mmCIF file of C-alpha atoms in Angstrom:
data_model
loop_
_atom_site.group_PDB
_atom_site.id
_atom_site.type_symbol
_atom_site.label_atom_id
_atom_site.label_comp_id
_atom_site.label_asym_id
_atom_site.label_seq_id
_atom_site.Cartn_x
_atom_site.Cartn_y
_atom_site.Cartn_z
ATOM 1 C CA MET A 1 -17.049 -11.320 -3.026
ATOM 2 C CA ASN A 2 -13.360 -10.601 -2.597
ATOM 3 C CA LYS A 3 -12.011 -7.681 -4.608
ATOM 4 C CA LEU A 4 -8.524 -9.199 -4.762
ATOM 5 C CA GLU A 5 -7.511 -12.755 -3.994
ATOM 6 C CA LEU A 6 -4.186 -14.586 -4.164
ATOM 7 C CA GLN A 7 -4.324 -18.379 -4.267
ATOM 8 C CA GLY A 8 -1.247 -20.464 -3.503
ATOM 9 C CA ILE A 9 1.290 -17.990 -4.845
ATOM 10 C CA GLN A 10 4.801 -19.425 -5.108
ATOM 11 C CA HIS A 11 7.793 -17.871 -6.819
ATOM 12 C CA THR A 12 11.362 -18.947 -7.469
ATOM 13 C CA PHE A 13 14.154 -16.862 -9.011
ATOM 14 C CA ALA A 14 16.983 -18.439 -10.961
ATOM 15 C CA GLY A 15 20.248 -17.315 -9.340
ATOM 16 C CA LYS A 16 23.777 -17.710 -10.729
ATOM 17 C CA LYS A 17 24.455 -20.881 -8.758
ATOM 18 C CA GLN A 18 21.055 -22.026 -7.548
ATOM 19 C CA ARG A 19 17.343 -21.345 -7.642
ATOM 20 C CA VAL A 20 16.036 -19.185 -4.794
ATOM 21 C CA THR A 21 12.451 -19.585 -3.596
ATOM 22 C CA VAL A 22 11.130 -16.248 -2.373
ATOM 23 C CA LEU A 23 7.427 -16.974 -1.910
ATOM 24 C CA SER A 24 6.393 -20.394 -0.617
ATOM 25 C CA ASP A 25 2.598 -20.506 -0.440
ATOM 26 C CA ILE A 26 0.793 -17.193 -0.137
ATOM 27 C CA SER A 27 -3.003 -17.083 -0.089
ATOM 28 C CA LEU A 28 -4.746 -13.896 1.001
ATOM 29 C CA HIS A 29 -7.661 -11.670 0.068
ATOM 30 C CA VAL A 30 -8.868 -8.075 0.202
ATOM 31 C CA LYS A 31 -12.583 -7.368 0.354
ATOM 32 C CA GLU A 32 -14.243 -4.386 -1.278
ATOM 33 C CA GLY A 33 -13.421 -1.217 0.677
ATOM 34 C CA GLU A 34 -11.059 -3.047 3.029
ATOM 35 C CA PHE A 35 -7.626 -1.912 4.243
ATOM 36 C CA VAL A 36 -5.325 -4.931 4.525
ATOM 37 C CA THR A 37 -1.663 -4.809 5.527
ATOM 38 C CA ILE A 38 1.228 -7.234 4.974
ATOM 39 C CA ILE A 39 4.039 -7.060 7.501
ATOM 40 C CA GLY A 40 7.165 -9.192 7.563
ATOM 41 C CA PRO A 41 10.961 -9.180 7.822
ATOM 42 C CA SER A 42 13.099 -7.280 5.317
ATOM 43 C CA GLY A 43 13.798 -9.285 2.189
ATOM 44 C CA SER A 44 10.813 -11.582 2.665
ATOM 45 C CA GLY A 45 9.426 -11.000 -0.819
ATOM 46 C CA LYS A 46 6.729 -8.408 -0.166
ATOM 47 C CA SER A 47 7.695 -6.260 -3.156
ATOM 48 C CA THR A 48 7.886 -9.364 -5.364
ATOM 49 C CA LEU A 49 4.349 -10.172 -4.290
ATOM 50 C CA PHE A 50 3.225 -6.715 -5.440
ATOM 51 C CA HIS A 51 4.980 -7.239 -8.786
ATOM 52 C CA ILE A 52 3.022 -10.473 -9.186
ATOM 53 C CA ILE A 53 -0.263 -8.751 -8.322
ATOM 54 C CA GLY A 54 0.522 -6.025 -10.844
ATOM 55 C CA GLY A 55 1.291 -8.537 -13.601
ATOM 56 C CA LEU A 56 4.956 -7.541 -13.878
ATOM 57 C CA VAL A 57 6.071 -10.989 -12.706
ATOM 58 C CA THR A 58 4.332 -14.292 -13.427
ATOM 59 C CA PRO A 59 4.451 -16.548 -10.368
ATOM 60 C CA THR A 60 5.992 -20.010 -10.506
ATOM 61 C CA ALA A 61 2.696 -21.343 -9.167
ATOM 62 C CA GLY A 62 -0.641 -19.952 -8.012
ATOM 63 C CA ASP A 63 -3.055 -17.370 -9.344
ATOM 64 C CA VAL A 64 -4.194 -13.776 -8.874
ATOM 65 C CA TRP A 65 -7.948 -13.100 -8.974
ATOM 66 C CA LEU A 66 -9.618 -9.707 -9.312
ATOM 67 C CA ASP A 67 -13.401 -9.331 -9.045
ATOM 68 C CA GLY A 68 -13.773 -13.081 -9.471
ATOM 69 C CA ALA A 69 -11.714 -13.268 -12.685
ATOM 70 C CA LYS A 70 -8.282 -14.859 -12.981
ATOM 71 C CA VAL A 71 -5.830 -12.098 -13.969
ATOM 72 C CA THR A 72 -2.425 -13.728 -13.357
ATOM 73 C CA GLY A 73 0.240 -11.992 -15.469
ATOM 74 C CA ILE A 74 -2.053 -9.225 -16.733
ATOM 75 C CA LYS A 75 -0.765 -5.670 -16.321
ATOM 76 C CA GLY A 76 -2.609 -2.415 -15.701
ATOM 77 C CA LEU A 77 -5.366 -3.700 -13.410
ATOM 78 C CA ILE A 78 -4.218 -2.224 -10.087
ATOM 79 C CA SER A 79 -3.133 1.190 -8.850
ATOM 80 C CA TYR A 80 0.369 1.191 -7.378
ATOM 81 C CA MET A 81 2.187 3.576 -5.030
ATOM 82 C CA PRO A 82 5.914 2.806 -4.572
ATOM 83 C CA GLN A 83 8.225 3.463 -1.630
ATOM 84 C CA GLN A 84 9.503 6.662 -3.261
ATOM 85 C CA PRO A 85 7.165 9.277 -4.785
ATOM 86 C CA ALA A 86 8.519 8.584 -8.330
ATOM 87 C CA LEU A 87 7.316 11.935 -9.649
ATOM 88 C CA PHE A 88 8.493 13.187 -13.024
ATOM 89 C CA PRO A 89 10.681 16.234 -12.221
ATOM 90 C CA TRP A 90 9.779 18.048 -15.457
ATOM 91 C CA ARG A 91 6.023 17.733 -14.998
ATOM 92 C CA THR A 92 4.029 20.117 -12.833
ATOM 93 C CA ILE A 93 2.270 18.804 -9.743
ATOM 94 C CA GLU A 94 -1.101 18.740 -11.480
ATOM 95 C CA ALA A 95 0.445 16.995 -14.501
ATOM 96 C CA ASN A 96 2.006 14.348 -12.232
ATOM 97 C CA VAL A 97 -1.339 13.731 -10.535
ATOM 98 C CA ALA A 98 -3.079 13.462 -13.917
ATOM 99 C CA LEU A 99 -0.573 10.963 -15.319
ATOM 100 C CA ALA A 100 -2.246 7.710 -14.220
ATOM 101 C CA GLN A 101 -5.561 8.862 -15.678
ATOM 102 C CA GLU A 102 -3.891 9.796 -18.969
ATOM 103 C CA VAL A 103 -2.220 6.392 -19.194
ATOM 104 C CA ALA A 104 -5.638 4.805 -18.653
ATOM 105 C CA GLY A 105 -6.999 6.727 -21.640
ATOM 106 C CA VAL A 106 -8.677 9.688 -19.950
ATOM 107 C CA PRO A 107 -8.330 12.829 -22.119
ATOM 108 C CA ARG A 108 -5.552 15.061 -20.780
ATOM 109 C CA GLN A 109 -7.879 18.039 -20.271
ATOM 110 C CA ASP A 110 -10.268 15.950 -18.152
ATOM 111 C CA ALA A 111 -7.419 14.356 -16.180
ATOM 112 C CA VAL A 112 -5.881 17.745 -15.349
ATOM 113 C CA ALA A 113 -9.288 19.129 -14.351
ATOM 114 C CA LYS A 114 -9.725 16.214 -11.935
ATOM 115 C CA ALA A 115 -6.258 16.830 -10.509
ATOM 116 C CA ARG A 116 -7.048 20.517 -9.951
ATOM 117 C CA GLU A 117 -10.281 19.550 -8.203
ATOM 118 C CA TRP A 118 -8.480 17.211 -5.796
ATOM 119 C CA LEU A 119 -5.248 19.003 -4.974
ATOM 120 C CA PRO A 120 -6.924 21.450 -2.534
ATOM 121 C CA LYS A 121 -8.581 18.468 -0.808
ATOM 122 C CA VAL A 122 -5.171 17.044 0.095
ATOM 123 C CA GLY A 123 -3.673 20.330 1.260
ATOM 124 C CA LEU A 124 -1.842 21.215 -1.961
ATOM 125 C CA ALA A 125 -3.832 24.205 -3.177
ATOM 126 C CA GLY A 126 -1.549 26.725 -4.844
ATOM 127 C CA TYR A 127 1.028 24.114 -5.866
ATOM 128 C CA GLU A 128 -0.671 23.036 -9.086
ATOM 129 C CA GLN A 129 1.910 24.667 -11.388
ATOM 130 C CA GLU A 130 4.991 23.981 -9.240
ATOM 131 C CA LEU A 131 7.572 21.304 -9.975
ATOM 132 C CA PRO A 132 8.124 18.424 -7.516
ATOM 133 C CA HIS A 133 11.473 19.663 -6.189
ATOM 134 C CA VAL A 134 9.794 22.550 -4.342
ATOM 135 C CA LEU A 135 7.741 20.136 -2.209
ATOM 136 C CA SER A 136 8.751 18.447 1.038
ATOM 137 C CA GLY A 137 8.965 14.653 1.208
ATOM 138 C CA GLY A 138 5.546 14.381 2.825
ATOM 139 C CA MET A 139 3.967 16.653 0.221
ATOM 140 C CA GLN A 140 5.523 14.615 -2.584
ATOM 141 C CA GLN A 141 4.022 11.469 -1.064
ATOM 142 C CA ARG A 142 0.617 13.160 -1.066
ATOM 143 C CA VAL A 143 1.014 13.813 -4.779
ATOM 144 C CA SER A 144 2.009 10.185 -5.343
ATOM 145 C CA PHE A 145 -0.970 8.896 -3.342
ATOM 146 C CA LEU A 146 -3.388 11.219 -5.113
ATOM 147 C CA ARG A 147 -2.095 10.014 -8.486
ATOM 148 C CA ALA A 148 -2.845 6.442 -7.383
ATOM 149 C CA LEU A 149 -6.208 7.382 -5.885
ATOM 150 C CA LEU A 150 -7.446 9.037 -9.077
ATOM 151 C CA SER A 151 -6.436 6.173 -11.350
ATOM 152 C CA PRO A 152 -9.450 4.154 -12.529
ATOM 153 C CA GLN A 153 -8.260 0.880 -10.962
ATOM 154 C CA GLU A 154 -10.185 0.021 -7.804
ATOM 155 C CA VAL A 155 -7.438 -1.877 -5.950
ATOM 156 C CA MET A 156 -4.527 0.167 -4.585
ATOM 157 C CA CYS A 157 -1.214 -1.464 -3.637
ATOM 158 C CA LEU A 158 0.910 0.762 -1.402
ATOM 159 C CA ASP A 159 4.487 -0.467 -0.961
ATOM 160 C CA GLU A 160 5.789 1.010 2.311
ATOM 161 C CA PRO A 161 5.027 4.557 1.118
ATOM 162 C CA PHE A 162 6.102 6.323 4.321
ATOM 163 C CA GLY A 163 9.286 4.377 5.067
ATOM 164 C CA SER A 164 11.654 7.173 4.003
ATOM 165 C CA LEU A 165 9.936 9.924 6.015
ATOM 166 C CA ASP A 166 10.994 11.190 9.437
ATOM 167 C CA ALA A 167 8.940 10.012 12.409
ATOM 168 C CA LEU A 168 6.804 13.133 12.822
ATOM 169 C CA THR A 169 6.045 13.475 9.112
ATOM 170 C CA ARG A 170 5.251 9.763 8.988
ATOM 171 C CA GLN A 171 2.681 10.130 11.776
ATOM 172 C CA ASP A 172 1.094 13.071 9.998
ATOM 173 C CA MET A 173 0.947 11.117 6.746
ATOM 174 C CA GLN A 174 -0.649 8.112 8.452
ATOM 175 C CA ALA A 175 -3.422 10.300 9.857
ATOM 176 C CA TRP A 176 -3.820 12.027 6.494
ATOM 177 C CA LEU A 177 -4.011 8.740 4.586
ATOM 178 C CA LEU A 178 -6.570 7.339 7.004
ATOM 179 C CA ASN A 179 -8.726 10.453 6.678
ATOM 180 C CA ILE A 180 -8.669 10.338 2.864
ATOM 181 C CA TRP A 181 -9.256 6.578 2.756
ATOM 182 C CA GLU A 182 -12.195 6.641 5.169
ATOM 183 C CA LYS A 183 -13.930 9.130 2.873
ATOM 184 C CA ASN A 184 -13.335 7.034 -0.284
ATOM 185 C CA ARG A 185 -12.963 3.426 0.898
ATOM 186 C CA ARG A 186 -10.843 2.058 -1.927
ATOM 187 C CA SER A 187 -9.612 -1.516 -1.508
ATOM 188 C CA ILE A 188 -6.029 -1.227 -0.243
ATOM 189 C CA LEU A 189 -3.218 -3.738 0.168
ATOM 190 C CA PHE A 190 -0.470 -2.039 2.163
ATOM 191 C CA VAL A 191 3.089 -3.118 2.970
ATOM 192 C CA THR A 192 4.951 -1.787 6.000
ATOM 193 C CA HIS A 193 7.708 -2.704 8.457
ATOM 194 C CA SER A 194 6.002 -0.708 11.234
ATOM 195 C CA ILE A 195 3.758 -2.690 13.568
ATOM 196 C CA GLU A 196 2.196 0.493 14.952
ATOM 197 C CA GLU A 197 1.437 1.749 11.449
ATOM 198 C CA ALA A 198 -0.201 -1.553 10.525
ATOM 199 C CA LEU A 199 -2.404 -1.555 13.630
ATOM 200 C CA PHE A 200 -3.392 2.087 13.220
ATOM 201 C CA LEU A 201 -4.413 1.813 9.573
ATOM 202 C CA SER A 202 -5.677 -1.703 8.962
ATOM 203 C CA ASP A 203 -8.815 -3.813 9.091
ATOM 204 C CA ARG A 204 -6.751 -6.995 8.860
ATOM 205 C CA ILE A 205 -3.035 -7.832 8.975
ATOM 206 C CA TYR A 206 -1.129 -10.705 7.401
ATOM 207 C CA VAL A 207 2.153 -11.468 9.175
ATOM 208 C CA ILE A 208 4.556 -13.260 6.836
ATOM 209 C CA SER A 209 7.763 -15.195 7.470
ATOM 210 C CA ASN A 210 11.295 -14.914 6.167
ATOM 211 C CA LYS A 211 11.794 -16.202 2.645
ATOM 212 C CA PRO A 212 10.578 -18.496 1.369
ATOM 213 C CA ALA A 213 7.674 -16.439 2.686
ATOM 214 C CA GLU A 214 4.498 -17.960 3.986
ATOM 215 C CA ILE A 215 1.716 -16.508 6.091
ATOM 216 C CA LEU A 216 2.361 -16.957 9.800
ATOM 217 C CA GLU A 217 -0.906 -15.474 10.998
ATOM 218 C CA GLU A 218 -3.898 -13.437 9.873
ATOM 219 C CA LEU A 219 -5.090 -10.907 12.446
ATOM 220 C CA VAL A 220 -8.334 -8.956 12.577
ATOM 221 C CA VAL A 221 -7.785 -5.440 13.951
ATOM 222 C CA PRO A 222 -10.633 -4.818 16.434
ATOM 223 C CA PHE A 223 -10.597 -1.008 16.657
ATOM 224 C CA ALA A 224 -13.622 0.969 15.496
ATOM 225 C CA ARG A 225 -13.722 3.358 12.547
ATOM 226 C CA PRO A 226 -13.347 6.216 12.050
ATOM 227 C CA ARG A 227 -10.116 5.451 13.882
ATOM 228 C CA GLN A 228 -8.613 7.931 16.302
ATOM 229 C CA GLU A 229 -4.899 8.497 16.902
ATOM 230 C CA GLU A 230 -5.463 7.756 20.608
ATOM 231 C CA VAL A 231 -6.122 4.113 19.719
ATOM 232 C CA ASN A 232 -2.423 3.445 20.368
ATOM 233 C CA LEU A 233 -3.079 4.050 24.069
ATOM 234 C CA GLU A 234 -5.549 1.165 24.365
ATOM 235 C CA PRO A 235 -4.420 -2.042 26.129
ATOM 236 C CA ALA A 236 -5.620 -4.109 23.155
ATOM 237 C CA PHE A 237 -3.307 -2.121 20.871
ATOM 238 C CA HIS A 238 -0.279 -2.913 23.034
ATOM 239 C CA LYS A 239 -1.286 -6.572 23.305
ATOM 240 C CA LEU A 240 -1.506 -6.962 19.526
ATOM 241 C CA ARG A 241 1.734 -5.032 19.018
ATOM 242 C CA LYS A 242 3.589 -7.372 21.374
ATOM 243 C CA HIS A 243 2.068 -10.418 19.691
ATOM 244 C CA ILE A 244 3.147 -9.317 16.189
ATOM 245 C CA GLN A 245 6.550 -8.293 17.543
ATOM 246 C CA SER A 246 6.968 -11.777 19.013
ATOM 247 C CA LEU A 247 6.111 -13.405 15.665
ATOM 248 C CA LEU A 248 8.592 -11.218 13.788
ATOM 249 C CA ARG A 249 11.329 -11.638 16.402
ATOM 250 C CA GLN A 250 11.081 -15.412 16.067
ATOM 251 C CA GLU A 251 11.529 -15.027 12.302
ATOM 252 C CA VAL A 252 14.580 -12.798 12.658
ATOM 253 C CA GLN A 253 16.181 -15.235 15.088
ATOM 254 C CA SER A 254 15.366 -18.316 13.015
#
């Protein structure tokens, strides 16, 4: 059974002069323990799609299903990691990590204990009582991911979480995320603009068009797990990269 499924999602915003259709007909799914990525041009409605999945926006048409139940418009059922870390500057690192659990009703003492247990596992031992401003961008993203990972919701939606990082830090974070995910196997729906990132991380990739967005192609990533960084040297990696690049280039030029 699919963990998450979108069926015929369409969405139109009412503009000042006209109605703008952002999502045309989006149907996709994420299986239990699967890492699925959406890649498409800027402004193609990927973030809107995440808002619909999270219940913040009700689609004009179509439905969201979670564990076989229709959950369209219902909030609080997924774990979400935004493009920026979105840490509270007045809360300590452990308190930021514990926040999602607290919101879900976990007693604060238990949530903080869980955060303290996990922070060393993600390379942040000794930072429990620090405030976010002392951390680098990559370290802040680790805190943000850990907060999402420890929330009770099984499905994680990651909205281009490494887009603001420099190239080297981004590569390190990709390898780190993959290592953590392969040990826990949460169901992930990931958004990125990077073809290489999508191929390195994913089990499947949905390539979407310019708005009004529709799915151009669904690709199965053939590389074995646990995945090694050297996978980007394989001929199949370059072939898939060129294919996705061709799809996206056609959209940009259209």
